[in-house]
mmCIF file of C-alpha atoms in Angstrom:
data_model
loop_
_atom_site.group_PDB
_atom_site.id
_atom_site.type_symbol
_atom_site.label_atom_id
_atom_site.label_comp_id
_atom_site.label_asym_id
_atom_site.label_seq_id
_atom_site.Cartn_x
_atom_site.Cartn_y
_atom_site.Cartn_z
ATOM 1 C CA MET A 1 110.389 331.759 99.388
ATOM 2 C CA SER A 2 114.135 331.561 99.957
ATOM 3 C CA PRO A 3 115.661 334.343 102.063
ATOM 4 C CA GLN A 4 119.456 334.223 101.845
ATOM 5 C CA GLY A 5 119.095 331.093 99.686
ATOM 6 C CA HIS A 6 117.388 329.037 102.421
ATOM 7 C CA VAL A 7 114.004 327.579 101.422
ATOM 8 C CA THR A 8 111.617 328.619 104.190
ATOM 9 C CA ALA A 9 108.164 328.263 102.641
ATOM 10 C CA SER A 10 106.482 326.189 99.964
ATOM 11 C CA TYR A 11 102.990 325.748 98.626
ATOM 12 C CA PRO A 12 100.987 323.600 98.357
ATOM 13 C CA HIS A 13 101.706 322.020 101.729
ATOM 14 C CA THR A 14 102.395 318.475 100.569
ATOM 15 C CA SER A 15 104.796 316.029 102.183
ATOM 16 C CA ARG A 16 107.016 316.223 99.085
ATOM 17 C CA ASN A 17 107.140 320.027 99.176
ATOM 18 C CA GLN A 18 107.876 320.011 102.888
ATOM 19 C CA GLN A 19 111.059 318.013 102.177
ATOM 20 C CA VAL A 20 112.688 321.044 100.537
ATOM 21 C CA LEU A 21 112.223 323.251 103.593
ATOM 22 C CA GLY A 22 115.603 324.176 105.018
ATOM 23 C CA LEU A 23 117.436 323.506 101.739
ATOM 24 C CA ASP A 24 120.379 325.915 101.334
ATOM 25 C CA THR A 25 120.664 326.661 97.620
ATOM 26 C CA LEU A 26 124.131 328.162 98.085
ATOM 27 C CA THR A 27 125.481 324.707 98.889
ATOM 28 C CA GLY A 28 125.346 321.424 97.006
ATOM 29 C CA GLN A 29 123.892 320.884 93.552
ATOM 30 C CA PHE A 30 122.176 324.304 93.291
ATOM 31 C CA ARG A 31 125.121 326.515 94.327
ATOM 32 C CA GLU A 32 126.500 327.369 90.877
ATOM 33 C CA GLU A 33 123.085 328.155 89.426
ATOM 34 C CA THR A 34 122.205 330.311 92.445
ATOM 35 C CA LEU A 35 125.459 332.269 92.058
ATOM 36 C CA VAL A 36 124.714 332.804 88.352
ATOM 37 C CA GLN A 37 121.288 334.134 89.268
ATOM 38 C CA ILE A 38 122.712 336.540 91.853
ATOM 39 C CA SER A 39 125.388 337.806 89.463
ATOM 40 C CA ARG A 40 122.853 338.369 86.664
ATOM 41 C CA ALA A 41 120.286 339.955 88.999
ATOM 42 C CA ASP A 42 117.572 338.735 86.645
ATOM 43 C CA VAL A 43 114.753 336.211 86.432
ATOM 44 C CA ILE A 44 116.204 332.768 85.729
ATOM 45 C CA THR A 45 114.520 329.630 84.410
ATOM 46 C CA ALA A 46 116.471 326.431 85.053
ATOM 47 C CA GLY A 47 115.981 322.746 84.423
ATOM 48 C CA PRO A 48 114.545 320.362 83.892
ATOM 49 C CA PHE A 49 116.365 318.558 86.669
ATOM 50 C CA PRO A 50 115.443 315.809 89.131
ATOM 51 C CA ILE A 51 114.642 316.677 92.745
ATOM 52 C CA LEU A 52 112.715 314.664 95.328
ATOM 53 C CA GLY A 53 111.661 312.021 92.837
ATOM 54 C CA GLN A 54 110.202 314.393 90.288
ATOM 55 C CA CYS A 55 111.513 316.319 87.324
ATOM 56 C CA VAL A 56 111.096 320.078 87.670
ATOM 57 C CA VAL A 57 111.668 323.353 85.859
ATOM 58 C CA THR A 58 112.109 326.342 88.141
ATOM 59 C CA THR A 59 111.716 330.058 87.590
ATOM 60 C CA SER A 60 113.247 332.289 90.244
ATOM 61 C CA ILE A 61 113.087 336.027 90.821
ATOM 62 C CA PRO A 62 115.983 337.472 92.840
ATOM 63 C CA ILE A 63 115.226 340.226 95.336
ATOM 64 C CA PHE A 64 117.764 342.963 96.100
ATOM 65 C CA PHE A 65 117.645 345.869 98.538
ATOM 66 C CA THR A 66 119.672 349.042 98.122
ATOM 67 C CA ASN A 67 121.057 351.420 100.746
ATOM 68 C CA THR A 68 121.597 348.642 103.247
ATOM 69 C CA SER A 69 124.563 347.401 105.227
ATOM 70 C CA VAL A 70 126.452 344.171 104.738
ATOM 71 C CA ASP A 71 125.217 343.076 108.200
ATOM 72 C CA GLU A 72 121.491 343.490 107.431
ATOM 73 C CA THR A 73 119.612 340.278 108.230
ATOM 74 C CA TRP A 74 115.986 341.426 107.923
ATOM 75 C CA GLY A 75 115.376 339.381 111.056
ATOM 76 C CA PHE A 76 116.306 336.111 109.361
ATOM 77 C CA PRO A 77 118.617 333.965 111.537
ATOM 78 C CA LEU A 78 120.557 332.289 108.701
ATOM 79 C CA GLN A 79 122.872 334.095 106.305
ATOM 80 C CA ALA A 80 123.977 333.361 102.757
ATOM 81 C CA THR A 81 126.607 330.623 102.730
ATOM 82 C CA ASN A 82 130.034 331.660 101.393
ATOM 83 C CA CYS A 83 128.665 334.341 99.059
ATOM 84 C CA SER A 84 131.024 337.213 98.282
ATOM 85 C CA ILE A 85 128.748 338.517 95.510
ATOM 86 C CA CYS A 86 125.676 338.791 97.763
ATOM 87 C CA TYR A 87 126.636 342.339 98.785
ATOM 88 C CA ASN A 88 127.924 345.170 96.624
ATOM 89 C CA GLN A 89 129.879 347.593 98.820
ATOM 90 C CA THR A 90 129.909 350.318 96.156
ATOM 91 C CA THR A 91 126.148 350.439 95.617
ATOM 92 C CA ARG A 92 125.276 349.188 99.113
ATOM 93 C CA THR A 93 122.996 346.630 97.476
ATOM 94 C CA LYS A 94 122.379 343.306 99.183
ATOM 95 C CA TRP A 95 120.735 340.162 97.862
ATOM 96 C CA TRP A 96 117.794 339.262 100.117
ATOM 97 C CA GLY A 97 117.080 335.939 98.444
ATOM 98 C CA TYR A 98 114.504 334.936 95.871
ATOM 99 C CA ILE A 99 111.014 333.720 95.256
ATOM 100 C CA SER A 100 110.488 330.858 92.871
ATOM 101 C CA ILE A 101 108.058 328.445 91.330
ATOM 102 C CA ALA A 102 108.794 324.827 90.455
ATOM 103 C CA LEU A 103 106.776 323.110 87.745
ATOM 104 C CA ASP A 104 106.448 319.331 87.768
ATOM 105 C CA VAL A 105 107.476 318.387 84.215
ATOM 106 C CA ASP A 106 106.053 314.871 84.606
ATOM 107 C CA ALA A 107 102.629 316.363 85.293
ATOM 108 C CA LEU A 108 102.958 318.723 82.308
ATOM 109 C CA LEU A 109 103.810 315.807 79.994
ATOM 110 C CA THR A 110 100.974 313.567 81.191
ATOM 111 C CA ASP A 111 97.503 313.925 79.716
ATOM 112 C CA PRO A 112 94.319 313.704 81.841
ATOM 113 C CA SER A 113 93.987 309.967 81.168
ATOM 114 C CA GLY A 114 97.471 309.324 82.606
ATOM 115 C CA LEU A 115 99.231 308.805 79.263
ATOM 116 C CA PHE A 116 102.806 310.103 79.246
ATOM 117 C CA LEU A 117 102.842 312.175 76.056
ATOM 118 C CA LEU A 118 106.410 311.304 75.055
ATOM 119 C CA ASN A 119 105.345 307.653 74.886
ATOM 120 C CA GLN A 120 103.457 308.559 71.723
ATOM 121 C CA LEU A 121 106.852 309.042 70.062
ATOM 122 C CA SER A 122 108.005 305.594 71.184
ATOM 123 C CA ASP A 123 104.718 304.083 70.040
ATOM 124 C CA SER A 124 105.500 305.546 66.591
ATOM 125 C CA LYS A 125 108.951 303.885 66.655
ATOM 126 C CA LEU A 126 110.680 307.241 67.181
ATOM 127 C CA HIS A 127 113.423 307.664 69.757
ATOM 128 C CA TYR A 128 113.825 310.785 71.855
ATOM 129 C CA ARG A 129 116.183 312.184 74.428
ATOM 130 C CA LEU A 130 115.471 315.314 76.450
ATOM 131 C CA ALA A 131 118.646 316.587 78.070
ATOM 132 C CA THR A 132 119.616 319.781 79.829
ATOM 133 C CA ARG A 133 122.864 321.665 80.337
ATOM 134 C CA PRO A 134 123.769 323.536 83.504
ATOM 135 C CA LEU A 135 122.674 327.160 83.704
ATOM 136 C CA GLY A 136 124.966 329.988 82.708
ATOM 137 C CA GLY A 137 127.419 328.016 80.627
ATOM 138 C CA ILE A 138 128.781 326.196 83.671
ATOM 139 C CA GLY A 139 130.185 322.965 82.324
ATOM 140 C CA ASP A 140 128.568 323.434 78.908
ATOM 141 C CA SER A 141 129.866 320.073 77.738
ATOM 142 C CA LEU A 142 127.999 318.289 80.536
ATOM 143 C CA GLN A 143 124.446 317.220 79.854
ATOM 144 C CA THR A 144 121.952 315.591 82.147
ATOM 145 C CA THR A 145 119.457 313.308 80.448
ATOM 146 C CA VAL A 146 115.991 313.893 81.816
ATOM 147 C CA TYR A 147 113.877 311.633 79.589
ATOM 148 C CA GLU A 148 114.862 309.165 76.903
ATOM 149 C CA SER A 149 113.320 306.336 74.984
ATOM 150 C CA THR A 150 116.633 304.489 74.677
ATOM 151 C CA SER A 151 120.048 304.632 76.290
ATOM 152 C CA ASP A 152 121.604 303.695 72.929
ATOM 153 C CA GLY A 153 123.305 306.367 70.878
ATOM 154 C CA MET A 154 121.131 308.271 68.452
ATOM 155 C CA SER A 155 121.464 307.243 64.811
ATOM 156 C CA ASP A 156 123.368 309.270 62.225
ATOM 157 C CA SER A 157 120.046 310.424 60.828
ATOM 158 C CA ALA A 158 118.884 311.722 64.213
ATOM 159 C CA MET A 159 117.570 315.253 64.328
ATOM 160 C CA CYS A 160 118.941 317.101 67.357
ATOM 161 C CA ARG A 161 117.973 320.630 68.256
ATOM 162 C CA ASP A 162 119.008 322.877 71.115
ATOM 163 C CA ILE A 163 116.065 324.711 72.650
ATOM 164 C CA THR A 164 116.810 327.904 74.529
ATOM 165 C CA VAL A 165 114.466 329.568 76.991
ATOM 166 C CA VAL A 166 114.803 333.333 76.656
ATOM 167 C CA SER A 167 113.516 336.249 78.701
ATOM 168 C CA ASP A 168 110.355 337.887 77.471
ATOM 169 C CA ARG A 169 111.026 341.598 77.868
#
C-alpha cells in the first residue's frame, strides 16, 4: 500500500520486504513511472527491474477520490513529492496513492528443483537476452538488461521480438 506514493505496508513480512517501507516512489528511480501511472489513471504493469537484490514485475492500481480539496491528507502525514498532476482542480479529483503487487521473476523462472529455466536455453547452446524499456515511452531507446546468457552482441541470425503487456479489458 502506497498512500501519496510512500510505501507504508508490505506482505509477507520478510526482512527484504521491510526494506521498501518508507520508499517514496515520486523520487528516485520510480518517479517517472509513477507519474505515468497517475497521468493514465489506469492499472500499470512495469518491469522487470532489479530492486533489493531481486528482479521484479509490479502491477499497480491507482486510487483517486473525487469531490475533495487539494489539502486533503486522509490523515496521512506525508504528501506526494513535487506532484502537480496529483490533483485536478477542475474535477476536484485527487490521487490518494496506489496498491500494488510485486512478483519475484527469479522465483517464477525457477522450477521446484531449483533449476533456473532460462539455463535450459544455454544448455542447448542458445543465447538469450531479456531486456526491458522504461514505462510509458520514457527514454524508449534505453534498455535495461535483466537476464542474459552472454554480454556479447547477438549474431546477425538472432531472432529478437518485442513483447508487450496489454490491459485485459
